[in-house]
Coordinates of C-alpha atoms in Angstrom, one line a residue:
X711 CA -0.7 -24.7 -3.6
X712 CA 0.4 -21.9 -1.3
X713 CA -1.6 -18.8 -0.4
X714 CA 0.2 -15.3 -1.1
X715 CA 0.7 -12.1 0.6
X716 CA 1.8 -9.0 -1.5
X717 CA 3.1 -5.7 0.1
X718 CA 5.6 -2.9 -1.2
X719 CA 8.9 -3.2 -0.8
X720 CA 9.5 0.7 -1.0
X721 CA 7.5 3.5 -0.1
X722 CA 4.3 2.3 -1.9
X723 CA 3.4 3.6 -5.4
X724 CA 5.4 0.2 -6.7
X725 CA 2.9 -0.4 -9.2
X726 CA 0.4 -3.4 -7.2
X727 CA -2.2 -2.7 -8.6
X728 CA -1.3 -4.7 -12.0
X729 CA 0.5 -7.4 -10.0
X730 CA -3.0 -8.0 -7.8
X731 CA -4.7 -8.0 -10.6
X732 CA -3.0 -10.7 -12.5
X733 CA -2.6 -12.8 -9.4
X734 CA -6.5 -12.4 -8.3
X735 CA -7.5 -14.0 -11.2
X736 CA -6.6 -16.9 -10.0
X737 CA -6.8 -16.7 -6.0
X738 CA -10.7 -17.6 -4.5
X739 CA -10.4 -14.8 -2.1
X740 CA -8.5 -11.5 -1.9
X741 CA -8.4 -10.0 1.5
X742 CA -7.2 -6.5 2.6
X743 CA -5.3 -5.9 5.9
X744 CA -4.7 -2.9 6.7
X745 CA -4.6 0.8 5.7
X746 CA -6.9 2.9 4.8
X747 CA -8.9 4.8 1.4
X748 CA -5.2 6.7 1.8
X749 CA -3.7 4.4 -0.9
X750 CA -5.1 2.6 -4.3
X751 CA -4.8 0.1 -6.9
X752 CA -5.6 1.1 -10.5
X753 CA -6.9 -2.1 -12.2
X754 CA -7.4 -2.4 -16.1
X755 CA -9.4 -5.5 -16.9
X756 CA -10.4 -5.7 -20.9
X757 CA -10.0 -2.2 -21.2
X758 CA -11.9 -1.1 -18.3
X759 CA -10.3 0.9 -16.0
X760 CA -11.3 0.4 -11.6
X761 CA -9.8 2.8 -9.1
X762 CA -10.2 1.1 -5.9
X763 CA -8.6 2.3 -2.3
X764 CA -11.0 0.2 0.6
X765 CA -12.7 -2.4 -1.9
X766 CA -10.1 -5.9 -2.3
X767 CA -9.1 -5.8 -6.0
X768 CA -11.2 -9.3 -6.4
X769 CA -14.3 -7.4 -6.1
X770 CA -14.2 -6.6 -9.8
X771 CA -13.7 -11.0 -10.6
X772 CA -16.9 -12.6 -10.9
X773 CA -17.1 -15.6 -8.1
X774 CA -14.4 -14.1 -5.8
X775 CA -15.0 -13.9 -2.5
X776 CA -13.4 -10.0 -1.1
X777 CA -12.9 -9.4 2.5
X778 CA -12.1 -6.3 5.0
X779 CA -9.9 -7.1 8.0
X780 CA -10.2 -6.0 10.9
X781 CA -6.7 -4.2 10.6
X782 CA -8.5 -1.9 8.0
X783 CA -9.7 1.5 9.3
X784 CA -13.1 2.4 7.3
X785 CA -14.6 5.5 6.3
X786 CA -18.1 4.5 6.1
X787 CA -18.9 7.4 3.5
X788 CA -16.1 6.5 1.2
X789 CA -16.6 2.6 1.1
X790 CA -20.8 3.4 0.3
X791 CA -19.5 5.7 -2.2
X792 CA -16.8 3.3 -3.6
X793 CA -19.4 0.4 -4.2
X794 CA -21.6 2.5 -5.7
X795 CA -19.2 3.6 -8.2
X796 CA -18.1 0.6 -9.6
X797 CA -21.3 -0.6 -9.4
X798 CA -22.2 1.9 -12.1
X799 CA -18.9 0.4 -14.0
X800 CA -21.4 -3.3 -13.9
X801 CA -19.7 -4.8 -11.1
X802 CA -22.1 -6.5 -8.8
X803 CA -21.2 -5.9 -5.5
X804 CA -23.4 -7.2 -2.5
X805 CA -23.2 -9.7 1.5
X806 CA -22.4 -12.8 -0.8
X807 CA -19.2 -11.1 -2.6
X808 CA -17.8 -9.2 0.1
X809 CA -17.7 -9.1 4.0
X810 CA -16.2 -6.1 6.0
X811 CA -15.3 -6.9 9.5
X812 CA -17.4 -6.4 11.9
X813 CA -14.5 -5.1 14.2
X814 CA -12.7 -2.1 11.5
X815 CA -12.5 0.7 13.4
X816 CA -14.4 3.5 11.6
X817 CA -12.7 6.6 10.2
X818 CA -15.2 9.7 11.5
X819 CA -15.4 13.2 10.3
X820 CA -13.7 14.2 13.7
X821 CA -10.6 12.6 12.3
X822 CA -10.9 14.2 9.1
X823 CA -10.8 17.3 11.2
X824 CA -7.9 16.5 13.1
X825 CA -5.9 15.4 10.4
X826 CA -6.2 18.1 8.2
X827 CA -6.0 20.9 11.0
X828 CA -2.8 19.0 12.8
X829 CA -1.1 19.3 9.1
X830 CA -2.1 22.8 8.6
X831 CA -0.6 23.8 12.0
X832 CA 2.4 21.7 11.1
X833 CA 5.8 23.6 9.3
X834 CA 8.6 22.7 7.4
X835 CA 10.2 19.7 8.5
X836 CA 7.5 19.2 10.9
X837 CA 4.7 18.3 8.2
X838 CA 4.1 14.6 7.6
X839 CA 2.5 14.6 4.3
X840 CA -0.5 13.2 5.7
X841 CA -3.4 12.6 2.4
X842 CA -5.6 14.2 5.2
X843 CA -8.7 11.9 5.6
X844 CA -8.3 10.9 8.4
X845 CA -6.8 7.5 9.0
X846 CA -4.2 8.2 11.7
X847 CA -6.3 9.6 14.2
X848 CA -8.5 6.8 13.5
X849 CA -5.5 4.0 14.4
X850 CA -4.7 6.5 17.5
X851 CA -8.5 6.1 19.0
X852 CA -8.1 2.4 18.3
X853 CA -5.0 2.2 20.1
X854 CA -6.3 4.2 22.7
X855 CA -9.7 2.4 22.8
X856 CA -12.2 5.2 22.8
X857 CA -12.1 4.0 19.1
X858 CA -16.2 3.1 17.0
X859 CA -16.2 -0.4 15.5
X860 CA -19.1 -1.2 12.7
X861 CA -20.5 -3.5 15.0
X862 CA -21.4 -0.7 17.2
X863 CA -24.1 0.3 14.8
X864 CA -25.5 -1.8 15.6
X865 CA -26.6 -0.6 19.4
X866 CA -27.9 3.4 19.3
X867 CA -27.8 4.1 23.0
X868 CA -24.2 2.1 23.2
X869 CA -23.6 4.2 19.8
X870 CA -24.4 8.0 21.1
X871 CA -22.9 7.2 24.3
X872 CA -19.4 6.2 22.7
X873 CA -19.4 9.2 20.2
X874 CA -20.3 11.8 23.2
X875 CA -16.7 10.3 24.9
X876 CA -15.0 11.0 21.6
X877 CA -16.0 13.8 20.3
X878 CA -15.5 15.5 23.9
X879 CA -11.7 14.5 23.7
X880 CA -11.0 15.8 20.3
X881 CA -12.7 18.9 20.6
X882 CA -10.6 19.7 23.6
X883 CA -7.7 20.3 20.8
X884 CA -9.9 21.7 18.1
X885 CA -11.3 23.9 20.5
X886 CA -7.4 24.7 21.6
X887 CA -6.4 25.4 18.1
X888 CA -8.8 27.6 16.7
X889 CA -11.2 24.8 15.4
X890 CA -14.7 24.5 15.3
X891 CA -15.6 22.0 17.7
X892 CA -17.7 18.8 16.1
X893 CA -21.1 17.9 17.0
X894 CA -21.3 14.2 18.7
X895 CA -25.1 13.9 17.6
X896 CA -25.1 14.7 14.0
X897 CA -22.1 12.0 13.6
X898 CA -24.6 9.7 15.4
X899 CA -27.6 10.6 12.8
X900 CA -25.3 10.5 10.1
X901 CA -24.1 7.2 10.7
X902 CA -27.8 5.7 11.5
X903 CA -28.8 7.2 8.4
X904 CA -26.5 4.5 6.4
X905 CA -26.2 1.7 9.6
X906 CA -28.6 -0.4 8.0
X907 CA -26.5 0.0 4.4
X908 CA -23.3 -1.2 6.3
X909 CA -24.0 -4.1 8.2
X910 CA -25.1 -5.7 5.6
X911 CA -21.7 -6.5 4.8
X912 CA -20.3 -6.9 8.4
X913 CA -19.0 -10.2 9.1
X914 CA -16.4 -11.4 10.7
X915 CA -13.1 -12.0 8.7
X916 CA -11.3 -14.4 10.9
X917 CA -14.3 -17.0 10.3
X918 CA -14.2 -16.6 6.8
X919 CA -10.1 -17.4 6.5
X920 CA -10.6 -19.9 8.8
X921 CA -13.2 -21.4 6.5
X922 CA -11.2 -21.0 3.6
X923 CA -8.5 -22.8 4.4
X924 CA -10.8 -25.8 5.6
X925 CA -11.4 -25.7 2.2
X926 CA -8.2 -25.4 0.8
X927 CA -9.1 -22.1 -1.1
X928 CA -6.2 -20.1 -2.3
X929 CA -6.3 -16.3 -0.3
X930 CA -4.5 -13.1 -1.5
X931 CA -3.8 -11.5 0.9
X932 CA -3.4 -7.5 -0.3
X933 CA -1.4 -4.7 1.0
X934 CA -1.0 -0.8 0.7
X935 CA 1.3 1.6 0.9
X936 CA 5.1 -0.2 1.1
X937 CA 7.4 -1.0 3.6
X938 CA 9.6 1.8 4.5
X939 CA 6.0 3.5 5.3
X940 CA 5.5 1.2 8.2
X941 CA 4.9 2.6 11.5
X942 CA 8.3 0.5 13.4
X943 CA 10.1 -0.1 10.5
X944 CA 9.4 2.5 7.9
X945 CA 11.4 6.0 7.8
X946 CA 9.4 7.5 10.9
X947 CA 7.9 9.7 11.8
X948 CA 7.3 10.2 8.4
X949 CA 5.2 6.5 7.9
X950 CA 1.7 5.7 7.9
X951 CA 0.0 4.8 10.8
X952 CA -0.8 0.6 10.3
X953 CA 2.0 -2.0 10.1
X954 CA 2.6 -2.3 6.5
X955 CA 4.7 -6.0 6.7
X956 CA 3.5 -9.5 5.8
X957 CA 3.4 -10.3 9.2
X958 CA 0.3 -7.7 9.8
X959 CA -1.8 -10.2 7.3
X960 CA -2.5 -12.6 10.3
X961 CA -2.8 -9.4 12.7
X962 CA -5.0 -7.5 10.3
X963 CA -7.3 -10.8 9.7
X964 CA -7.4 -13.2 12.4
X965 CA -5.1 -15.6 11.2
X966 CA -2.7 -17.6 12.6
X967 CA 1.3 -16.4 10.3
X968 CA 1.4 -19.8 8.8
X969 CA -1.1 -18.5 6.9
X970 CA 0.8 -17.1 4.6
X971 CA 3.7 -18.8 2.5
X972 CA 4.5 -16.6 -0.4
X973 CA 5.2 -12.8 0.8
X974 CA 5.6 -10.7 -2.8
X975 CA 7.5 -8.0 -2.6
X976 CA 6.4 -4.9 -5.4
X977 CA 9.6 -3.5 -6.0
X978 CA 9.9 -0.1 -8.7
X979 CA 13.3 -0.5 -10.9
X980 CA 14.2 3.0 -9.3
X981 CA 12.6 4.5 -6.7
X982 CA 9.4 6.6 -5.7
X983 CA 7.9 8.5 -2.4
X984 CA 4.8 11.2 -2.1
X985 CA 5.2 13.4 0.7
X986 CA 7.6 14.4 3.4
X987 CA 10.2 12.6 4.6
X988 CA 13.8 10.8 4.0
X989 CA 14.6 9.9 0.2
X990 CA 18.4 9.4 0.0
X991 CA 18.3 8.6 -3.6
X992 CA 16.3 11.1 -4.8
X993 CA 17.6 13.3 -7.9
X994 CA 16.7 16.3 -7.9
X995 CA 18.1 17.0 -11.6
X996 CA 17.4 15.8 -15.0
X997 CA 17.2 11.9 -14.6
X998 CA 15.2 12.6 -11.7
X999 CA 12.4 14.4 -13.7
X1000 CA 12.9 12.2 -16.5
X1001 CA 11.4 9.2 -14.2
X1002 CA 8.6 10.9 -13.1
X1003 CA 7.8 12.1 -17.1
X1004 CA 8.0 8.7 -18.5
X1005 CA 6.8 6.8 -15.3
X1006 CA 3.6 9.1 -15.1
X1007 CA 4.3 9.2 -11.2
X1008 CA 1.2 10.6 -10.2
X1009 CA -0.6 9.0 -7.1
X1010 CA -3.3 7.0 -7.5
X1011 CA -5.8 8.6 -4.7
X1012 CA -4.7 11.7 -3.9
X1013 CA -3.0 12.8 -7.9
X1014 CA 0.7 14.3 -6.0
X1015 CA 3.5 14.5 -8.3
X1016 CA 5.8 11.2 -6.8
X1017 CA 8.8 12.4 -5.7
X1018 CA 11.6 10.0 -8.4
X1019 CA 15.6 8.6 -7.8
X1020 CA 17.7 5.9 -8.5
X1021 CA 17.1 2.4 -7.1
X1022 CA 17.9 2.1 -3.8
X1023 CA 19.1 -1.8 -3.2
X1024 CA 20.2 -1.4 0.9
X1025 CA 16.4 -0.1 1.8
X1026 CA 15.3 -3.0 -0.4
X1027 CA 17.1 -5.5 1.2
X1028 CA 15.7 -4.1 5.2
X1029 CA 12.1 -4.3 3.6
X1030 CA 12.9 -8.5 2.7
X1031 CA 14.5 -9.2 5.9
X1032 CA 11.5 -7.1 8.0
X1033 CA 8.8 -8.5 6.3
X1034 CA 9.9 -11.8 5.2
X1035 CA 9.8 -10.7 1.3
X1036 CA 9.6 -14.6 -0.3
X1037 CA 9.8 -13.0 -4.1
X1038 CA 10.2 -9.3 -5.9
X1039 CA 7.8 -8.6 -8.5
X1040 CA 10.2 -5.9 -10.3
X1041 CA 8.1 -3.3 -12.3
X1042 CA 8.2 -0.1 -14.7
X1043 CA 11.7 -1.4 -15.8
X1044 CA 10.7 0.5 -19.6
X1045 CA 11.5 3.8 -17.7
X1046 CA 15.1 2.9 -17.2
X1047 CA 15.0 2.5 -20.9
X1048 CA 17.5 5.0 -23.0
X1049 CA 19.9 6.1 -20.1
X1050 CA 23.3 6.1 -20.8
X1051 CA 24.4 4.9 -17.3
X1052 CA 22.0 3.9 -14.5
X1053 CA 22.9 4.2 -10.4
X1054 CA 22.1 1.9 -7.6
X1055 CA 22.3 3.0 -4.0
X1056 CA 24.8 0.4 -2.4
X1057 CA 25.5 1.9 1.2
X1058 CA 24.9 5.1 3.0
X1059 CA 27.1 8.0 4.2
X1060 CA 26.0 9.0 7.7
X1061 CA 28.3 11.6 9.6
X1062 CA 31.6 10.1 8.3
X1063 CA 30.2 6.4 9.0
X1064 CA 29.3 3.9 6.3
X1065 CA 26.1 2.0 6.6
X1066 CA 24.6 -1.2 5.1
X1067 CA 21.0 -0.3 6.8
X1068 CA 19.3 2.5 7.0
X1069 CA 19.0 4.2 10.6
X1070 CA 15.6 4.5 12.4
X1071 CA 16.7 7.7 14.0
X1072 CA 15.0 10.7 11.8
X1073 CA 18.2 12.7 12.4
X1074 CA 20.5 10.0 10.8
X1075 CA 18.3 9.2 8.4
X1076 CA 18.3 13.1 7.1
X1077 CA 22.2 13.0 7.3
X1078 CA 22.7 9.8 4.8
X1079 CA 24.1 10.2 1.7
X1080 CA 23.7 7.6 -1.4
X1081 CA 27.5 5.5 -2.4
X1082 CA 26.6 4.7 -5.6
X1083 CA 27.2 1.6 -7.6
X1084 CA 26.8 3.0 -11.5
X1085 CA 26.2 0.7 -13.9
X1086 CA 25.8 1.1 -17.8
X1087 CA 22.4 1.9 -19.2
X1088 CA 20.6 0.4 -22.5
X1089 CA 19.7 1.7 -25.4
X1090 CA 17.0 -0.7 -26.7
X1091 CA 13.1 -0.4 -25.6
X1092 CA 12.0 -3.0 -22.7
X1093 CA 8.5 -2.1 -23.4
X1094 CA 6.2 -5.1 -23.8
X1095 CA 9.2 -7.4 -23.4
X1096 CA 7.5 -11.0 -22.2
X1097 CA 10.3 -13.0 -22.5
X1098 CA 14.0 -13.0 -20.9
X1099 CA 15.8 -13.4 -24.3
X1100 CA 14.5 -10.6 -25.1
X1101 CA 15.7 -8.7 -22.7
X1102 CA 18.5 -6.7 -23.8
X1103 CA 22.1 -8.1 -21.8
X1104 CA 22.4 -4.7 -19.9
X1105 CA 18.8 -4.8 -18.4
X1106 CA 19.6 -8.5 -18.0
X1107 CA 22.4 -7.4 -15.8
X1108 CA 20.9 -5.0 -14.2
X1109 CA 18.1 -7.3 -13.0
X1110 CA 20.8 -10.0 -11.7
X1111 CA 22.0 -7.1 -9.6
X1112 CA 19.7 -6.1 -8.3
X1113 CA 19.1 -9.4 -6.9
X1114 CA 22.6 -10.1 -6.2
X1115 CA 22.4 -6.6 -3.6
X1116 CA 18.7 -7.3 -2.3
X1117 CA 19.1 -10.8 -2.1
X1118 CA 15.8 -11.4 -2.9
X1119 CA 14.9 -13.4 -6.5
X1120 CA 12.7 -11.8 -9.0
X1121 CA 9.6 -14.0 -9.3
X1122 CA 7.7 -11.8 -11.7
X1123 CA 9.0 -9.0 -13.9
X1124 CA 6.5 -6.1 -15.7
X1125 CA 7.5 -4.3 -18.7
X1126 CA 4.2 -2.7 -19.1
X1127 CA 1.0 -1.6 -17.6
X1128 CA -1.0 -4.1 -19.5
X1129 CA -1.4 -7.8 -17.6
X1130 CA -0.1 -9.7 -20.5
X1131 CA 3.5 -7.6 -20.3
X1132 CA 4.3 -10.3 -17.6
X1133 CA 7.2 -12.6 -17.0
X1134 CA 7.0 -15.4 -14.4
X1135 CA 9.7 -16.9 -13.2
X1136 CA 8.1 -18.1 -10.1
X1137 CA 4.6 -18.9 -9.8
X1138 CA 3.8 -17.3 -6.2
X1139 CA 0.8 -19.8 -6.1
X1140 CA 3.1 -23.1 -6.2
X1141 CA 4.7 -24.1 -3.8

């Protein structure tokens, strides 16, 4: 048996939540690694539907063991106010079911403030898209190690001191830009009002993979947001602010990589982004809003309309060969179904040059054009669809193309939103 990592191969939005689900069932541990409450899985489990953005998605599985990596940044406030919600949904949530590093850097109001007032200052092109709560500041004062970590709850005087640094360097720029500044001491009462609350769960999350694998358990390890949103290899400076690769799952943890065998790649049959930034295959027409309709592209956390195009196989490829993609889980083929003819991006035009990858320069990136590759469409609904004879020969074509141009095998295929709607061709699990 093999232990499994599962990321985005696109720019997030690729429809994990299901895939986690189904795979969770059967893992003994599920273990996020980076990210933030900025992104979310929607899990539907006998009819009952969890929104989750912190909590691992085996948190709603009876005798799974959930972990937060260290690579997470946590908003204390939102993660109290995440348990207690699905805790009113029956889920029992307590120290023996889930363990938050003790070393997560902590998402503050201060960076709330930040975020939001850096986007409002921000025009045009300039604006990021940010979801605004905070979570790159929080990676920039972990980088730049003036950063709180849970554990430091757990020391007042080391605790006050800390947030007096911090909050004196931000409100320098609040201060500067019209802002309020922020008050060091009520973030210190605030946070000893709920310490006790919080390191209940604190653990450390390197011990407990390490114990897991001495006992041969099988770990999921999850992922947000997708690939192209990664801070080196995503479609910057319009990313998020973690590594979003397989390769962070060790980082994020504190695990060695051979940790992980089976990297998943979530891959959309078209193509999906919220917020600013590159999209080469976007349409902007008809088709384009006829994904979004019958996709219901609508995020997750924050409810923004997803921006929709056509599949884009050359960004597809980069994400496999960045982050080691082992298998594509292909999903939300049924809203391909009824076009006449269906496009996949194949190469880019960029200032009278033709590319096979796309550019990590923000200029060229904004100056590639789509070369399609059209293929013809299906009439037939996919909806539901659990087997491959089924199938009908143009979406069975389609599929084989898209493999053939990402060079990466479907392992799992989704014709639905419900579990069952599943075909496996490779069990991630088995080696």
């Amino acid at each position: 048996m093999t232990n499994v990592a599962v990321i985005g191969s696109q720019w997030g939005d690729e429809g994990k939540g299901k895939i986690v689900d189904w795979l969770s069932e059967r893992a003994d541990m599920v273990v996020r690694f980076q990210g933030g409450h900025n992104a979310g899985h929607t899990l539907v489990i006998e009819g009952v539907e969890y929104k989750l953005s912190l909590l691992p998605s085996g948190i709603v599985r009876p005798g799974k063991r959930s972990v937060i990596g260290n690579g997470v940044v946590v908003d204390p406030v939102a993660l109290l106010s995440e348990i207690k919600t699905i805790r009113e949904q029956g889920v029992a949530v307590s120290p023996d079911n889930l363990v938050v590093s003790e070393s997560v850097s902590l998402i503050l109001p201060v960076h709330v403030r930040v975020d939001q007032a850096r986007e409002a200052a921000a025009s045009g092109k300039t604006k990021i898209g940010t979801t605004g709560r905070g979570i790159g500041p929080a990676y920039e004062d972990k980088v730049a190690r003036r950063g709180i970590r849970l554990s430091d709850l757990r020391d007042e005087a080391h605790l006050r001191d800390r947030l007096a640094r911090l909050a004196a360097h931000h409100n320098v720029w609040l201060s500067a830009a019209g802002e309020e500044p922020v008050s060091a001491g009520q973030m210190v009462d605030n946070l000893l009002a709920i310490a006790h609350e919080l390191l209940a769960y604190a653990g450390q999350s390197w011990r407990e993979l390490a114990e897991a694998q001495s006992q041969q358990k099988l770990v999921l390890f999850e992922g947000a947001q997708g690939v192209m949103l990664d801070i080196d290899h995503g479609t910057y400076p319009f990313v998020t602010s973690s590594n979003t690769v397989a390769g962070q799952a060790g980082t994020g943890v504190g695990t060695g990589p051979g940790s992980v065998s089976f990297v998943l790649g979530i891959t959309k049959a078209y193509t999906t982004r919220v917020g600013s930034g590159p999209f080469p295959t976007e349409d902007f027409a008809k088709d384009g809003e006829r994904m979004g309709e019958r996709g219901r592209e609508f995020g997750t956390v924050t409810g923004r309309k997803r921006r929709c195009g056509w599949f884009d196989a050359v960004m597809v490829r980069q994400a496999g060969l960045t982050a080691g993609i082992t298998g594509m889980a292909l999903t939300k083929l049924d809203v391909l179904d009824g076009f006449d003819r269906l496009k996949i991006c194949v190469g880019y035009d960029c200032c009278g040059e033709r590319l096979d990858y796309f550019p990590s320069n923000s200029t060229d990136q904004a100056a590639c054009t789509p070369v399609y590759e059209e293929m013809p469409g299906w009439q037939e609904s996919t909806y539901g669809v659990r087997t491959w004879a089924d199938l009908p020969a143009n979406a069975l074509k389609y599929i084989r193309r898209v493999e053939e141009l990402t060079r990466i095998p479907v392992a799992l295929l989704s014709t639905s939103p419900e579990r069952e709607d599943t075909i496996l061709v490779k069990d991630p699990f088995s080696r």
